[in-house]
Amino acid sequence: MSSYVPRIPLSHLHPPPPENQSKPTILLLHGFPSTSYDWRHQIPYLSSLGYGIIAPDLLGYGATSKPCDITAYKTKSMAAEIISILDAEGVDKVHAVGHDTGCTLLSRLADYFPERLLSCVFLDVPYMSPAVKFDLDTVNNVTRNILGFERFGYVGFFAREGSGELLDRFADSFFTLFYPHNPSLWTSHLCPTGAIEEWLLSDHRAPLAPYITEEEFKTHQKLLVGHHASALNWYRALVSNINVEDEEQARITPSLSMPVLLVCPRKSSLEMPGLEEGMRAVCAGDLVVRRVSTTGHWVQLEAREEVNRMLGEFFEGMRT
């Protein structure tokens, strides 16, 4: 993140100052396997409302730095680097939006730098509590007992040495699995342990998601293929529990004092019970929970108009 080079036109990331100078800046934090390109539908819309936008390629992705050492992917240091970007842009406070693993970084931004956030928006993934040791075997057992299948079996593959090279080798197969026409494909071909390896090595292809054009598919592959290994360091950091010591020493209380919006897909077999209740437990301030009409993980792409409207209403509502 030390070399901050946007992957979308600079004019979209830093639009001219709005006529209404009272409107703040919105920070967009993408997940895996993405870059700032995943905000292509939100940036024009939010800019048209007069908000400034900062949408960096996060560490290991796109045009930014790609260190091999997983200690570089500590969320405490990555959060501090985001703050350094805000400082460099002369931005004091932001509305911060995260998706997927970007929600993990958003969680730590809210913990370490709450004074810099006007609000938090979590897309599909909730706030992640600090200082919790991640044990994949336990997670797999719990989700198997609750859902009937392992929900996060793919994490073990992502954290394994050589997984990035396999994703590069079977990039088209991986893309159609991660952006599927039918989201229920994940229950059998992504979530269970070993399923994604079998899918890739067989070079399976699923129908392309209807919300992805052929041009968008090619752009995504151009940005990600050859760089999956560095992006997967986020998962290696998770499995290695490299953040626990920092978070224990910081004595972080899992509490969100700022207004929070949680946007989720329509309920499906992939959702763990208690999602909304868990968010309410950590929100000391206002919490708004909204659901889009689709069931897929990529709400900002698949349900772009709904997500844009929800974001606009949420941000504008704080101005009244």
mmCIF file of C-alpha atoms in Angstrom:
data_model
loop_
_atom_site.group_PDB
_atom_site.id
_atom_site.type_symbol
_atom_site.label_atom_id
_atom_site.label_comp_id
_atom_site.label_asym_id
_atom_site.label_seq_id
_atom_site.Cartn_x
_atom_site.Cartn_y
_atom_site.Cartn_z
ATOM 1 C CA MET A 1 0.000 0.000 0.000
ATOM 2 C CA SER A 2 3.036 2.214 0.201
ATOM 3 C CA SER A 3 2.786 2.977 -3.529
ATOM 4 C CA TYR A 4 -0.778 4.149 -3.965
ATOM 5 C CA VAL A 5 -1.612 3.941 -7.652
ATOM 6 C CA PRO A 6 -5.317 3.702 -8.543
ATOM 7 C CA ARG A 7 -6.453 1.107 -11.048
ATOM 8 C CA ILE A 8 -9.328 3.246 -12.314
ATOM 9 C CA PRO A 9 -9.191 6.708 -13.848
ATOM 10 C CA LEU A 10 -7.826 9.283 -11.431
ATOM 11 C CA SER A 11 -10.764 11.581 -12.120
ATOM 12 C CA HIS A 12 -13.058 8.919 -10.674
ATOM 13 C CA LEU A 13 -11.007 8.505 -7.533
ATOM 14 C CA HIS A 14 -10.572 12.196 -6.885
ATOM 15 C CA PRO A 15 -13.437 14.064 -8.547
ATOM 16 C CA PRO A 16 -13.332 17.859 -8.500
ATOM 17 C CA PRO A 17 -14.369 19.355 -5.149
ATOM 18 C CA PRO A 18 -18.162 19.299 -4.979
ATOM 19 C CA GLU A 19 -20.080 22.534 -5.173
ATOM 20 C CA ASN A 20 -21.464 21.678 -1.759
ATOM 21 C CA GLN A 21 -18.254 21.730 0.258
ATOM 22 C CA SER A 22 -20.000 20.212 3.266
ATOM 23 C CA LYS A 23 -20.122 16.750 1.655
ATOM 24 C CA PRO A 24 -17.371 14.440 2.926
ATOM 25 C CA THR A 25 -15.237 11.794 1.239
ATOM 26 C CA ILE A 26 -16.130 8.116 0.951
ATOM 27 C CA LEU A 27 -13.433 5.452 1.392
ATOM 28 C CA LEU A 28 -14.014 2.184 -0.506
ATOM 29 C CA LEU A 29 -12.167 -0.980 0.601
ATOM 30 C CA HIS A 30 -12.421 -3.948 -1.755
ATOM 31 C CA GLY A 31 -12.063 -7.641 -0.918
ATOM 32 C CA PHE A 32 -10.691 -10.805 -2.577
ATOM 33 C CA PRO A 33 -10.163 -11.424 -5.449
ATOM 34 C CA SER A 34 -10.682 -7.804 -6.400
ATOM 35 C CA THR A 35 -9.149 -4.392 -6.903
ATOM 36 C CA SER A 36 -10.596 -0.895 -6.812
ATOM 37 C CA TYR A 37 -12.171 -1.880 -10.153
ATOM 38 C CA ASP A 38 -14.905 -3.654 -8.187
ATOM 39 C CA TRP A 39 -16.296 -0.232 -7.207
ATOM 40 C CA ARG A 40 -16.868 0.749 -10.837
ATOM 41 C CA HIS A 41 -20.633 1.070 -10.331
ATOM 42 C CA GLN A 42 -20.475 2.922 -7.024
ATOM 43 C CA ILE A 43 -17.837 5.556 -7.846
ATOM 44 C CA PRO A 44 -19.773 7.383 -10.595
ATOM 45 C CA TYR A 45 -22.997 7.274 -8.587
ATOM 46 C CA LEU A 46 -21.521 8.535 -5.309
ATOM 47 C CA SER A 47 -19.494 11.157 -7.179
ATOM 48 C CA SER A 48 -22.690 12.377 -8.847
ATOM 49 C CA LEU A 49 -24.111 13.038 -5.366
ATOM 50 C CA GLY A 50 -21.155 15.309 -4.644
ATOM 51 C CA TYR A 51 -19.011 13.042 -2.481
ATOM 52 C CA GLY A 52 -15.262 12.734 -2.821
ATOM 53 C CA ILE A 53 -13.969 9.196 -3.382
ATOM 54 C CA ILE A 54 -10.830 7.365 -2.300
ATOM 55 C CA ALA A 55 -10.716 3.771 -3.584
ATOM 56 C CA PRO A 56 -7.210 2.309 -3.240
ATOM 57 C CA ASP A 57 -5.953 -1.018 -4.476
ATOM 58 C CA LEU A 58 -5.202 -2.683 -1.137
ATOM 59 C CA LEU A 59 -1.912 -4.309 -0.203
ATOM 60 C CA GLY A 60 -1.075 -7.256 -2.484
ATOM 61 C CA TYR A 61 -3.496 -6.213 -5.242
ATOM 62 C CA GLY A 62 -3.518 -4.323 -8.510
ATOM 63 C CA ALA A 63 -1.001 -1.527 -8.821
ATOM 64 C CA THR A 64 0.079 -1.306 -5.196
ATOM 65 C CA SER A 65 2.895 -3.042 -3.287
ATOM 66 C CA LYS A 66 2.946 -6.861 -3.143
ATOM 67 C CA PRO A 67 5.260 -7.958 -0.301
ATOM 68 C CA CYS A 68 5.823 -11.675 0.222
ATOM 69 C CA ASP A 69 6.301 -11.408 3.999
ATOM 70 C CA ILE A 70 2.885 -11.953 5.614
ATOM 71 C CA THR A 71 3.794 -9.712 8.566
ATOM 72 C CA ALA A 72 3.337 -6.808 6.121
ATOM 73 C CA TYR A 73 -0.346 -7.796 6.044
ATOM 74 C CA LYS A 74 -1.032 -7.091 9.704
ATOM 75 C CA THR A 75 -4.297 -5.219 9.907
ATOM 76 C CA LYS A 76 -2.865 -2.706 12.387
ATOM 77 C CA SER A 77 -0.199 -1.567 9.923
ATOM 78 C CA MET A 78 -2.553 -1.692 6.933
ATOM 79 C CA ALA A 79 -5.065 0.447 8.822
ATOM 80 C CA ALA A 80 -2.307 2.948 9.620
ATOM 81 C CA GLU A 81 -1.380 3.031 5.924
ATOM 82 C CA ILE A 82 -4.982 3.833 5.006
ATOM 83 C CA ILE A 83 -4.851 6.727 7.457
ATOM 84 C CA SER A 84 -1.622 7.902 5.815
ATOM 85 C CA ILE A 85 -3.490 7.981 2.482
ATOM 86 C CA LEU A 86 -6.226 10.111 4.035
ATOM 87 C CA ASP A 87 -3.592 12.433 5.492
ATOM 88 C CA ALA A 88 -1.824 12.715 2.131
ATOM 89 C CA GLU A 89 -5.138 13.645 0.510
ATOM 90 C CA GLY A 90 -5.908 16.190 3.228
ATOM 91 C CA VAL A 91 -8.982 14.250 4.341
ATOM 92 C CA ASP A 92 -9.839 14.223 8.048
ATOM 93 C CA LYS A 93 -12.944 12.030 8.345
ATOM 94 C CA VAL A 94 -14.564 9.615 5.890
ATOM 95 C CA HIS A 95 -17.541 7.395 5.413
ATOM 96 C CA ALA A 96 -15.844 3.984 5.065
ATOM 97 C CA VAL A 97 -17.301 1.105 3.011
ATOM 98 C CA GLY A 98 -15.887 -2.418 2.988
ATOM 99 C CA HIS A 99 -16.697 -5.619 1.139
ATOM 100 C CA ASP A 100 -15.465 -9.146 1.870
ATOM 101 C CA THR A 101 -11.935 -9.039 3.362
ATOM 102 C CA GLY A 102 -12.158 -5.260 3.067
ATOM 103 C CA CYS A 103 -14.610 -5.543 5.983
ATOM 104 C CA THR A 104 -11.841 -7.021 8.122
ATOM 105 C CA LEU A 105 -9.686 -3.967 7.429
ATOM 106 C CA LEU A 106 -12.693 -1.709 8.005
ATOM 107 C CA SER A 107 -13.231 -3.397 11.383
ATOM 108 C CA ARG A 108 -9.685 -2.572 12.468
ATOM 109 C CA LEU A 109 -9.948 0.987 11.141
ATOM 110 C CA ALA A 110 -12.982 1.400 13.370
ATOM 111 C CA ASP A 111 -11.065 -0.090 16.311
ATOM 112 C CA TYR A 112 -7.756 1.760 15.944
ATOM 113 C CA PHE A 113 -8.932 5.026 14.367
ATOM 114 C CA PRO A 114 -12.616 5.544 15.249
ATOM 115 C CA GLU A 115 -12.158 9.322 15.284
ATOM 116 C CA ARG A 116 -11.469 9.254 11.519
ATOM 117 C CA LEU A 117 -14.720 7.497 10.568
ATOM 118 C CA LEU A 118 -18.035 9.286 10.117
ATOM 119 C CA SER A 119 -19.723 5.929 9.522
ATOM 120 C CA CYS A 120 -19.037 2.301 8.572
ATOM 121 C CA VAL A 121 -20.742 0.295 5.849
ATOM 122 C CA PHE A 122 -20.243 -3.474 5.795
ATOM 123 C CA LEU A 123 -21.242 -5.219 2.563
ATOM 124 C CA ASP A 124 -22.125 -8.907 3.055
ATOM 125 C CA VAL A 125 -19.448 -9.474 5.738
ATOM 126 C CA PRO A 126 -20.013 -8.148 9.279
ATOM 127 C CA TYR A 127 -17.667 -6.511 11.756
ATOM 128 C CA MET A 128 -14.893 -8.914 12.769
ATOM 129 C CA SER A 129 -14.189 -8.968 16.511
ATOM 130 C CA PRO A 130 -10.560 -8.375 17.535
ATOM 131 C CA ALA A 131 -8.178 -10.712 19.373
ATOM 132 C CA VAL A 132 -10.071 -13.853 18.330
ATOM 133 C CA LYS A 133 -7.817 -16.761 17.371
ATOM 134 C CA PHE A 134 -8.847 -18.335 14.091
ATOM 135 C CA ASP A 135 -8.949 -22.135 14.087
ATOM 136 C CA LEU A 136 -10.049 -23.443 10.703
ATOM 137 C CA ASP A 137 -10.818 -26.962 11.943
ATOM 138 C CA THR A 138 -13.145 -25.550 14.586
ATOM 139 C CA VAL A 139 -14.784 -23.211 12.083
ATOM 140 C CA ASN A 140 -15.344 -26.077 9.658
ATOM 141 C CA ASN A 141 -16.846 -28.271 12.387
ATOM 142 C CA VAL A 142 -19.155 -25.511 13.624
ATOM 143 C CA THR A 143 -20.415 -24.588 10.182
ATOM 144 C CA ARG A 144 -20.868 -28.252 9.265
ATOM 145 C CA ASN A 145 -23.036 -28.760 12.341
ATOM 146 C CA ILE A 146 -25.093 -25.618 11.738
ATOM 147 C CA LEU A 147 -25.365 -25.422 7.947
ATOM 148 C CA GLY A 148 -24.834 -29.055 7.011
ATOM 149 C CA PHE A 149 -21.647 -28.289 5.071
ATOM 150 C CA GLU A 150 -18.278 -26.665 5.686
ATOM 151 C CA ARG A 151 -18.717 -22.981 4.919
ATOM 152 C CA PHE A 152 -15.071 -21.916 4.851
ATOM 153 C CA GLY A 153 -13.166 -24.987 3.699
ATOM 154 C CA TYR A 154 -11.614 -23.001 0.858
ATOM 155 C CA VAL A 155 -9.670 -20.861 3.356
ATOM 156 C CA GLY A 156 -7.259 -23.734 3.948
ATOM 157 C CA PHE A 157 -6.499 -23.915 0.239
ATOM 158 C CA PHE A 158 -6.074 -20.153 -0.065
ATOM 159 C CA ALA A 159 -3.576 -20.127 2.811
ATOM 160 C CA ARG A 160 -1.528 -22.992 1.379
ATOM 161 C CA GLU A 161 1.800 -22.478 -0.407
ATOM 162 C CA GLY A 162 1.394 -22.637 -4.178
ATOM 163 C CA SER A 163 -2.327 -21.852 -4.206
ATOM 164 C CA GLY A 164 -1.782 -18.544 -5.990
ATOM 165 C CA GLU A 165 0.021 -20.233 -8.848
ATOM 166 C CA LEU A 166 -2.868 -22.677 -9.207
ATOM 167 C CA LEU A 167 -5.360 -19.802 -9.358
ATOM 168 C CA ASP A 168 -3.233 -18.146 -12.039
ATOM 169 C CA ARG A 169 -3.004 -21.394 -14.005
ATOM 170 C CA PHE A 170 -6.768 -21.987 -13.941
ATOM 171 C CA ALA A 171 -7.799 -18.342 -13.759
ATOM 172 C CA ASP A 172 -10.868 -18.615 -15.982
ATOM 173 C CA SER A 173 -12.140 -21.650 -14.095
ATOM 174 C CA PHE A 174 -11.590 -19.832 -10.796
ATOM 175 C CA PHE A 175 -13.375 -16.716 -12.007
ATOM 176 C CA THR A 176 -16.518 -18.587 -13.027
ATOM 177 C CA LEU A 177 -16.564 -20.332 -9.646
ATOM 178 C CA PHE A 178 -16.084 -17.146 -7.634
ATOM 179 C CA TYR A 179 -18.493 -15.087 -9.748
ATOM 180 C CA PRO A 180 -21.056 -17.776 -10.558
ATOM 181 C CA HIS A 181 -24.327 -17.441 -12.407
ATOM 182 C CA ASN A 182 -25.876 -19.484 -9.595
ATOM 183 C CA PRO A 183 -24.529 -18.576 -6.110
ATOM 184 C CA SER A 184 -25.622 -21.959 -4.695
ATOM 185 C CA LEU A 185 -22.695 -23.462 -6.636
ATOM 186 C CA TRP A 186 -20.547 -22.508 -3.645
ATOM 187 C CA THR A 187 -22.214 -25.004 -1.301
ATOM 188 C CA SER A 188 -20.722 -27.944 -3.190
ATOM 189 C CA HIS A 189 -17.779 -26.596 -5.201
ATOM 190 C CA LEU A 190 -16.174 -23.888 -3.032
ATOM 191 C CA CYS A 191 -17.069 -24.209 0.633
ATOM 192 C CA PRO A 192 -16.236 -27.879 1.467
ATOM 193 C CA THR A 193 -12.594 -28.728 2.100
ATOM 194 C CA GLY A 194 -10.907 -29.874 -1.109
ATOM 195 C CA ALA A 195 -13.767 -28.783 -3.372
ATOM 196 C CA ILE A 196 -12.031 -25.817 -4.996
ATOM 197 C CA GLU A 197 -8.906 -27.853 -5.753
ATOM 198 C CA GLU A 198 -11.020 -30.481 -7.500
ATOM 199 C CA TRP A 199 -12.846 -27.769 -9.448
ATOM 200 C CA LEU A 200 -9.643 -26.086 -10.603
ATOM 201 C CA LEU A 201 -7.667 -29.200 -11.465
ATOM 202 C CA SER A 202 -10.596 -30.408 -13.564
ATOM 203 C CA ASP A 203 -10.690 -26.957 -15.195
ATOM 204 C CA HIS A 204 -14.443 -26.765 -14.701
ATOM 205 C CA ARG A 205 -16.289 -23.730 -16.076
ATOM 206 C CA ALA A 206 -19.616 -22.426 -14.865
ATOM 207 C CA PRO A 207 -21.839 -20.015 -16.796
ATOM 208 C CA LEU A 208 -20.539 -16.459 -16.446
ATOM 209 C CA ALA A 209 -22.451 -14.370 -13.925
ATOM 210 C CA PRO A 210 -25.013 -12.204 -15.769
ATOM 211 C CA TYR A 211 -23.809 -9.052 -13.985
ATOM 212 C CA ILE A 212 -20.301 -9.438 -15.483
ATOM 213 C CA THR A 213 -19.762 -8.374 -19.088
ATOM 214 C CA GLU A 214 -17.131 -9.987 -21.267
ATOM 215 C CA GLU A 215 -15.128 -6.757 -21.169
ATOM 216 C CA GLU A 216 -15.312 -6.642 -17.352
ATOM 217 C CA PHE A 217 -14.204 -10.276 -17.180
ATOM 218 C CA LYS A 218 -11.163 -9.525 -19.342
ATOM 219 C CA THR A 219 -10.305 -6.421 -17.302
ATOM 220 C CA HIS A 220 -10.532 -8.364 -14.045
ATOM 221 C CA GLN A 221 -8.253 -11.104 -15.359
ATOM 222 C CA LYS A 222 -5.739 -8.555 -16.602
ATOM 223 C CA LEU A 223 -5.581 -7.026 -13.117
ATOM 224 C CA LEU A 224 -5.483 -10.250 -11.079
ATOM 225 C CA VAL A 225 -3.832 -13.031 -13.079
ATOM 226 C CA GLY A 226 -0.209 -13.285 -12.032
ATOM 227 C CA HIS A 227 -0.938 -11.584 -8.712
ATOM 228 C CA HIS A 228 -3.169 -14.062 -6.866
ATOM 229 C CA ALA A 229 -0.290 -15.233 -4.636
ATOM 230 C CA SER A 230 0.272 -11.832 -3.040
ATOM 231 C CA ALA A 231 -3.444 -11.227 -2.573
ATOM 232 C CA LEU A 232 -3.760 -14.574 -0.778
ATOM 233 C CA ASN A 233 -1.436 -13.288 1.946
ATOM 234 C CA TRP A 234 -4.549 -11.839 3.564
ATOM 235 C CA TYR A 235 -5.740 -15.430 4.142
ATOM 236 C CA ARG A 236 -2.307 -16.621 5.269
ATOM 237 C CA ALA A 237 -2.271 -13.792 7.802
ATOM 238 C CA LEU A 238 -5.705 -14.887 9.041
ATOM 239 C CA VAL A 239 -4.785 -18.555 9.439
ATOM 240 C CA SER A 240 -1.446 -17.649 11.073
ATOM 241 C CA ASN A 241 -3.223 -15.420 13.614
ATOM 242 C CA ILE A 242 -0.599 -12.694 13.197
ATOM 243 C CA ASN A 243 -2.981 -9.973 14.424
ATOM 244 C CA VAL A 244 -4.002 -11.460 17.764
ATOM 245 C CA GLU A 245 -1.038 -10.154 19.778
ATOM 246 C CA ASP A 246 -1.469 -6.584 18.491
ATOM 247 C CA GLU A 247 -5.170 -6.632 19.260
ATOM 248 C CA GLU A 248 -4.694 -8.105 22.714
ATOM 249 C CA GLN A 249 -2.094 -5.470 23.565
ATOM 250 C CA ALA A 250 -4.382 -2.703 22.298
ATOM 251 C CA ARG A 251 -7.164 -3.999 24.582
ATOM 252 C CA ILE A 252 -9.720 -3.231 21.922
ATOM 253 C CA THR A 253 -13.343 -3.242 22.996
ATOM 254 C CA PRO A 254 -15.480 -4.542 20.112
ATOM 255 C CA SER A 255 -17.817 -1.570 19.880
ATOM 256 C CA LEU A 256 -18.757 0.653 16.958
ATOM 257 C CA SER A 257 -19.606 4.144 18.153
ATOM 258 C CA MET A 258 -20.339 5.612 14.705
ATOM 259 C CA PRO A 259 -23.475 4.996 12.579
ATOM 260 C CA VAL A 260 -23.291 1.619 10.823
ATOM 261 C CA LEU A 261 -24.985 0.194 7.734
ATOM 262 C CA LEU A 262 -24.968 -3.557 7.075
ATOM 263 C CA VAL A 263 -26.010 -4.579 3.551
ATOM 264 C CA CYS A 264 -26.580 -8.293 2.970
ATOM 265 C CA PRO A 265 -27.921 -10.523 0.216
ATOM 266 C CA ARG A 266 -31.315 -12.114 0.544
ATOM 267 C CA LYS A 267 -31.106 -14.945 3.070
ATOM 268 C CA SER A 268 -29.800 -18.200 1.634
ATOM 269 C CA SER A 269 -28.256 -21.500 2.677
ATOM 270 C CA LEU A 270 -24.828 -19.802 2.756
ATOM 271 C CA GLU A 271 -25.662 -17.394 5.590
ATOM 272 C CA MET A 272 -24.686 -18.242 9.142
ATOM 273 C CA PRO A 273 -27.473 -17.651 11.692
ATOM 274 C CA GLY A 274 -27.161 -14.649 13.995
ATOM 275 C CA LEU A 275 -25.590 -12.287 11.477
ATOM 276 C CA GLU A 276 -27.806 -9.311 12.285
ATOM 277 C CA GLU A 277 -27.885 -10.047 16.018
ATOM 278 C CA GLY A 278 -24.090 -10.134 16.138
ATOM 279 C CA MET A 279 -23.891 -6.691 14.543
ATOM 280 C CA ARG A 280 -26.426 -5.246 16.963
ATOM 281 C CA ALA A 281 -24.326 -6.516 19.865
ATOM 282 C CA VAL A 282 -21.296 -4.433 18.829
ATOM 283 C CA CYS A 283 -23.062 -1.286 17.620
ATOM 284 C CA ALA A 284 -23.171 1.317 20.364
ATOM 285 C CA GLY A 285 -24.597 3.837 17.909
ATOM 286 C CA ASP A 286 -27.193 3.579 15.165
ATOM 287 C CA LEU A 287 -27.351 0.389 13.072
ATOM 288 C CA VAL A 288 -29.254 0.070 9.809
ATOM 289 C CA VAL A 289 -29.637 -3.396 8.263
ATOM 290 C CA ARG A 290 -30.706 -3.658 4.645
ATOM 291 C CA ARG A 291 -31.013 -6.625 2.286
ATOM 292 C CA VAL A 292 -30.865 -6.619 -1.479
ATOM 293 C CA SER A 293 -33.072 -8.816 -3.653
ATOM 294 C CA THR A 294 -30.244 -11.084 -4.868
ATOM 295 C CA THR A 295 -28.531 -13.970 -3.053
ATOM 296 C CA GLY A 296 -24.939 -13.626 -4.277
ATOM 297 C CA HIS A 297 -21.867 -12.415 -2.396
ATOM 298 C CA TRP A 298 -21.011 -9.610 -4.851
ATOM 299 C CA VAL A 299 -23.820 -7.269 -3.889
ATOM 300 C CA GLN A 300 -22.090 -4.138 -5.219
ATOM 301 C CA LEU A 301 -21.962 -5.744 -8.669
ATOM 302 C CA GLU A 302 -25.041 -7.954 -8.825
ATOM 303 C CA ALA A 303 -27.417 -5.554 -7.059
ATOM 304 C CA ARG A 304 -25.613 -2.354 -8.008
ATOM 305 C CA GLU A 305 -28.685 -0.090 -8.236
ATOM 306 C CA GLU A 306 -30.037 -1.308 -4.902
ATOM 307 C CA VAL A 307 -26.670 -0.939 -3.170
ATOM 308 C CA ASN A 308 -26.142 2.526 -4.641
ATOM 309 C CA ARG A 309 -29.560 3.639 -3.462
ATOM 310 C CA MET A 310 -28.946 2.225 0.036
ATOM 311 C CA LEU A 311 -25.569 3.938 0.274
ATOM 312 C CA GLY A 312 -26.978 7.241 -0.942
ATOM 313 C CA GLU A 313 -29.888 7.125 1.469
ATOM 314 C CA PHE A 314 -27.628 6.228 4.376
ATOM 315 C CA PHE A 315 -25.074 8.964 3.759
ATOM 316 C CA GLU A 316 -27.658 11.595 2.889
ATOM 317 C CA GLY A 317 -29.698 10.630 5.957
ATOM 318 C CA MET A 318 -26.832 11.628 8.221
ATOM 319 C CA ARG A 319 -26.941 15.136 6.777
ATOM 320 C CA THR A 320 -30.532 15.802 7.812
#
